[in-house]
Amino acid sequence: DMVMTQTPLSLSVTPGQPASISCKSSQSLLHSDGKTYLYWYLQKPGQPPQLLIYEVSNRFSGVPDRFSGSGSGTDFTLKISRVEAEDAGVYYCMQSIQLPPWTFGEGTKVEIK
Amino acid sequence: QVQLVQSGAEVKKPGASVKVSCKASGYTFTTYAMSWVRQAPGQRPEWMGWINAGNGNTKYSQKFQGRVTITRDTSASTAYMELSSLRSEDTAVYYCTRVAYWGQGTLVTVSS
């Protein structure tokens, strides 16, 4: 199975400061159709994951523009330009190029100071 | 708006089966595949399987092969996930998801 490795596993950020999370896949996520099937989710306690970014860099509907995704091949990054209190939670990267199965990173817990 | 509404929490004994439903609305059900993902307490989400809601084709994670069955009822716009031979390690929240949209989750507790 595809292995997704996230770093760091936890992050403590002051409101207004930037934050960055890395995700590396064990194989390229570039499909022959030209798309790269890498997603970023935020999960808050007691809620399902909510999609932030799809196909590396596309913000999902309603996601604030302080969230951005970048990367290619096997290396990807989620950046928050100015962290807000509501950004607290666990962030997961996920790949869906390999089916079965989709696989998720181990998660990065973001705490707001 | 797209909504996925799941059935309620379940408590099962080891060895039993559980069937969770996921009713979709706000889009044409047969146009999109539906996946099932579970999440044990404090763990990352874990993909279990997928159904093409149009033709009913399924794919399952090797980990659950033989124990999980995903079906759909197109007339009811509902997908189902059945997991058999339950053990304590199957205690988790089970989600249906269309990648961008997720059900609210169904807690399945396996306990004697």
Tab-separated table of C-alpha atoms in Angstrom:
chain	number	residue	atom	x	y	z
A	1	ASP	CA	0.000	0.000	0.000
A	2	MET	CA	1.026	3.579	-0.598
A	3	VAL	CA	2.587	5.084	2.530
A	4	MET	CA	1.881	8.721	3.360
A	5	THR	CA	4.321	10.358	5.787
A	6	GLN	CA	3.444	13.672	7.418
A	7	THR	CA	5.724	16.028	9.310
A	8	PRO	CA	5.573	17.437	11.863
A	9	LEU	CA	3.130	15.360	13.898
A	10	SER	CA	2.270	18.350	16.042
A	11	LEU	CA	2.514	22.088	15.709
A	12	SER	CA	1.825	24.932	18.120
A	13	VAL	CA	1.188	28.232	16.359
A	14	THR	CA	0.515	31.783	17.492
A	15	PRO	CA	-2.524	33.386	15.828
A	16	GLY	CA	-1.482	35.452	12.832
A	17	GLN	CA	1.678	33.409	12.242
A	18	PRO	CA	2.171	31.025	9.297
A	19	ALA	CA	2.174	27.245	9.497
A	20	SER	CA	3.352	24.545	7.138
A	21	ILE	CA	2.787	20.775	6.995
A	22	SER	CA	4.665	18.355	4.768
A	23	CYS	CA	3.353	15.130	3.261
A	24	LYS	CA	5.489	12.629	1.362
A	25	SER	CA	4.155	9.630	-0.534
A	26	SER	CA	6.041	6.385	-1.141
A	27	GLN	CA	5.209	6.542	-4.855
A	28	SER	CA	4.308	9.274	-7.285
A	29	LEU	CA	0.731	10.496	-7.098
A	30	LEU	CA	0.773	11.725	-10.707
A	31	HIS	CA	-1.809	9.815	-12.707
A	32	SER	CA	-1.631	9.165	-16.447
A	33	ASP	CA	-4.629	11.489	-16.802
A	34	GLY	CA	-2.377	14.362	-15.748
A	35	LYS	CA	-3.978	14.863	-12.342
A	36	THR	CA	-2.225	14.369	-9.020
A	37	TYR	CA	-4.524	12.761	-6.477
A	38	LEU	CA	-3.426	14.383	-3.238
A	39	TYR	CA	-5.923	15.878	-0.803
A	40	TRP	CA	-5.733	17.792	2.482
A	41	TYR	CA	-8.336	17.528	5.228
A	42	LEU	CA	-8.901	19.174	8.597
A	43	GLN	CA	-10.665	17.191	11.293
A	44	LYS	CA	-12.052	18.857	14.382
A	45	PRO	CA	-13.059	16.827	17.449
A	46	GLY	CA	-16.256	14.877	16.988
A	47	GLN	CA	-16.552	15.813	13.310
A	48	PRO	CA	-15.780	14.072	10.033
A	49	PRO	CA	-12.775	15.285	8.073
A	50	GLN	CA	-13.510	18.394	6.024
A	51	LEU	CA	-11.883	18.823	2.632
A	52	LEU	CA	-9.580	21.815	2.328
A	53	ILE	CA	-7.518	21.134	-0.805
A	54	TYR	CA	-8.005	18.700	-3.681
A	55	GLU	CA	-5.579	17.624	-6.394
A	56	VAL	CA	-2.624	19.272	-4.647
A	57	SER	CA	-3.531	22.939	-4.915
A	58	ASN	CA	-7.248	23.507	-5.493
A	59	ARG	CA	-9.158	25.009	-2.587
A	60	PHE	CA	-12.530	23.397	-2.002
A	61	SER	CA	-15.637	25.564	-1.973
A	62	GLY	CA	-15.777	27.879	1.048
A	63	VAL	CA	-12.199	27.257	2.168
A	64	PRO	CA	-10.454	30.513	3.136
A	65	ASP	CA	-7.645	31.655	0.873
A	66	ARG	CA	-5.175	31.574	3.758
A	67	PHE	CA	-4.960	27.823	3.010
A	68	SER	CA	-2.794	26.806	0.062
A	69	GLY	CA	-1.382	23.551	-1.239
A	70	SER	CA	1.642	22.882	-3.393
A	71	GLY	CA	3.954	20.119	-4.529
A	72	SER	CA	4.320	17.433	-7.129
A	73	GLY	CA	5.229	13.788	-7.549
A	74	THR	CA	5.833	12.571	-4.018
A	75	ASP	CA	6.366	15.783	-2.013
A	76	PHE	CA	3.530	18.040	-0.959
A	77	THR	CA	2.950	20.951	1.420
A	78	LEU	CA	-0.039	22.586	3.043
A	79	LYS	CA	0.484	26.175	4.160
A	80	ILE	CA	-1.637	28.420	6.306
A	81	SER	CA	-0.569	32.011	5.726
A	82	ARG	CA	-1.962	33.439	8.967
A	83	VAL	CA	-3.311	30.950	11.465
A	84	GLU	CA	-6.616	31.672	13.155
A	85	ALA	CA	-8.130	30.072	16.248
A	86	GLU	CA	-10.637	28.114	14.134
A	87	ASP	CA	-7.768	26.345	12.335
A	88	ALA	CA	-7.061	24.110	15.339
A	89	GLY	CA	-7.483	20.389	14.743
A	90	VAL	CA	-5.790	17.464	13.032
A	91	TYR	CA	-4.685	17.807	9.421
A	92	TYR	CA	-4.464	14.757	7.173
A	93	CYS	CA	-3.111	14.296	3.688
A	94	MET	CA	-4.695	11.542	1.615
A	95	GLN	CA	-3.957	9.869	-1.698
A	96	SER	CA	-6.486	8.273	-4.030
A	97	ILE	CA	-4.356	7.388	-7.054
A	98	GLN	CA	-4.058	3.845	-5.755
A	99	LEU	CA	-7.419	2.142	-5.379
A	100	PRO	CA	-7.491	0.005	-3.395
A	101	PRO	CA	-6.769	1.486	-1.016
A	102	TRP	CA	-6.841	5.204	-0.419
A	103	THR	CA	-4.345	5.962	2.324
A	104	PHE	CA	-4.048	8.781	4.833
A	105	GLY	CA	-1.070	10.317	6.547
A	106	GLU	CA	-0.776	9.876	10.302
A	107	GLY	CA	-2.065	13.375	10.928
A	108	THR	CA	-0.621	16.656	12.194
A	109	LYS	CA	-2.204	18.106	15.315
A	110	VAL	CA	-2.282	21.890	15.168
A	111	GLU	CA	-2.686	23.740	18.440
A	112	ILE	CA	-3.274	27.471	18.637
A	113	LYS	CA	-1.280	29.185	21.383
B	1	GLN	CA	-26.693	20.891	-1.254
B	2	VAL	CA	-25.018	17.523	-1.032
B	3	GLN	CA	-25.856	15.613	2.145
B	4	LEU	CA	-24.883	12.157	3.336
B	5	VAL	CA	-26.924	11.014	6.326
B	6	GLN	CA	-25.898	7.840	8.109
B	7	SER	CA	-27.775	5.475	10.375
B	8	GLY	CA	-27.397	5.628	14.135
B	9	ALA	CA	-24.913	4.182	16.573
B	10	GLU	CA	-24.711	0.420	17.035
B	11	VAL	CA	-23.534	-1.848	19.838
B	12	LYS	CA	-22.643	-5.369	18.782
B	13	LYS	CA	-21.213	-8.483	20.375
B	14	PRO	CA	-18.053	-10.118	19.037
B	15	GLY	CA	-18.807	-12.357	16.090
B	16	ALA	CA	-21.903	-10.429	15.045
B	17	SER	CA	-22.406	-8.325	11.911
B	18	VAL	CA	-23.321	-4.674	11.490
B	19	LYS	CA	-24.896	-2.888	8.552
B	20	VAL	CA	-24.587	0.884	8.269
B	21	SER	CA	-26.584	2.940	5.792
B	22	CYS	CA	-25.770	6.227	4.084
B	23	LYS	CA	-28.589	8.147	2.420
B	24	ALA	CA	-27.475	10.646	-0.200
B	25	SER	CA	-29.306	13.737	-1.355
B	26	GLY	CA	-28.590	16.879	-3.326
B	27	TYR	CA	-27.057	15.155	-6.334
B	28	THR	CA	-27.656	12.289	-8.761
B	29	PHE	CA	-26.703	9.270	-6.662
B	30	THR	CA	-25.589	7.081	-9.552
B	31	THR	CA	-23.109	9.655	-10.869
B	32	TYR	CA	-20.529	9.298	-8.106
B	33	ALA	CA	-18.735	6.496	-6.329
B	34	MET	CA	-19.096	6.163	-2.573
B	35	SER	CA	-16.343	5.063	-0.245
B	36	TRP	CA	-16.461	3.833	3.329
B	37	VAL	CA	-13.784	4.916	5.764
B	38	ARG	CA	-13.471	4.049	9.422
B	39	GLN	CA	-11.598	5.768	12.226
B	40	ALA	CA	-10.703	4.108	15.498
B	41	PRO	CA	-10.230	6.370	18.534
B	42	GLY	CA	-7.068	8.460	18.164
B	43	GLN	CA	-6.172	6.850	14.835
B	44	ARG	CA	-5.965	8.092	11.281
B	45	PRO	CA	-8.883	7.346	8.924
B	46	GLU	CA	-8.721	3.943	7.232
B	47	TRP	CA	-10.284	3.264	3.847
B	48	MET	CA	-12.395	0.113	3.693
B	49	GLY	CA	-13.944	-0.037	0.261
B	50	TRP	CA	-15.748	1.683	-2.572
B	51	ILE	CA	-18.790	1.193	-4.752
B	52	ASN	CA	-19.520	2.588	-8.164
B	53	ALA	CA	-23.059	3.745	-7.462
B	54	GLY	CA	-23.899	3.574	-11.158
B	55	ASN	CA	-23.055	-0.043	-11.960
B	56	GLY	CA	-22.579	-1.489	-8.482
B	57	ASN	CA	-18.944	-2.512	-8.991
B	58	THR	CA	-16.987	-2.683	-5.747
B	59	LYS	CA	-13.394	-2.591	-4.574
B	60	TYR	CA	-12.287	-3.517	-1.084
B	61	SER	CA	-9.198	-3.036	0.996
B	62	GLN	CA	-7.340	-6.311	1.313
B	63	LYS	CA	-7.465	-5.846	5.065
B	64	PHE	CA	-11.250	-6.230	5.070
B	65	GLN	CA	-11.660	-8.565	2.094
B	66	GLY	CA	-14.080	-11.326	2.974
B	67	ARG	CA	-15.585	-9.423	5.916
B	68	VAL	CA	-16.947	-6.288	4.286
B	69	THR	CA	-19.745	-5.948	1.740
B	70	ILE	CA	-20.745	-2.644	0.207
B	71	THR	CA	-24.040	-2.403	-1.649
B	72	ARG	CA	-26.387	0.280	-2.850
B	73	ASP	CA	-30.080	0.807	-3.503
B	74	THR	CA	-30.369	3.306	-6.334
B	75	SER	CA	-34.130	3.723	-5.816
B	76	ALA	CA	-33.423	4.943	-2.280
B	77	SER	CA	-30.157	6.780	-3.090
B	78	THR	CA	-28.600	4.825	-0.259
B	79	ALA	CA	-25.320	2.999	0.144
B	80	TYR	CA	-24.720	0.279	2.720
B	81	MET	CA	-21.656	-1.150	4.410
B	82	GLU	CA	-21.880	-4.481	6.187
B	83	LEU	CA	-19.009	-5.765	8.304
B	84	SER	CA	-19.126	-9.307	9.639
B	85	SER	CA	-17.274	-11.352	12.260
B	86	LEU	CA	-16.910	-8.273	14.413
B	87	ARG	CA	-14.156	-8.078	17.007
B	88	SER	CA	-13.270	-5.474	19.598
B	89	GLU	CA	-10.729	-3.892	17.231
B	90	ASP	CA	-13.601	-2.974	14.901
B	91	THR	CA	-14.856	-0.422	17.415
B	92	ALA	CA	-14.675	2.817	15.434
B	93	VAL	CA	-16.615	5.586	13.764
B	94	TYR	CA	-17.621	4.540	10.260
B	95	TYR	CA	-18.068	7.172	7.549
B	96	CYS	CA	-19.412	7.177	4.036
B	97	THR	CA	-17.674	9.694	1.825
B	98	ARG	CA	-17.607	11.076	-1.667
B	99	VAL	CA	-14.153	12.590	-1.083
B	100	ALA	CA	-15.444	16.139	-0.690
B	101	TYR	CA	-18.536	15.202	1.261
B	102	TRP	CA	-18.759	13.012	4.338
B	103	GLY	CA	-21.548	11.531	6.367
B	104	GLN	CA	-21.777	12.465	10.028
B	105	GLY	CA	-20.302	9.131	11.085
B	106	THR	CA	-21.746	6.068	12.798
B	107	LEU	CA	-20.169	4.800	16.009
B	108	VAL	CA	-19.976	1.024	16.081
B	109	THR	CA	-19.017	-0.433	19.448
B	110	VAL	CA	-18.075	-4.097	19.687
B	111	SER	CA	-18.202	-5.366	23.215
B	112	SER	CA	-19.190	-8.520	25.027
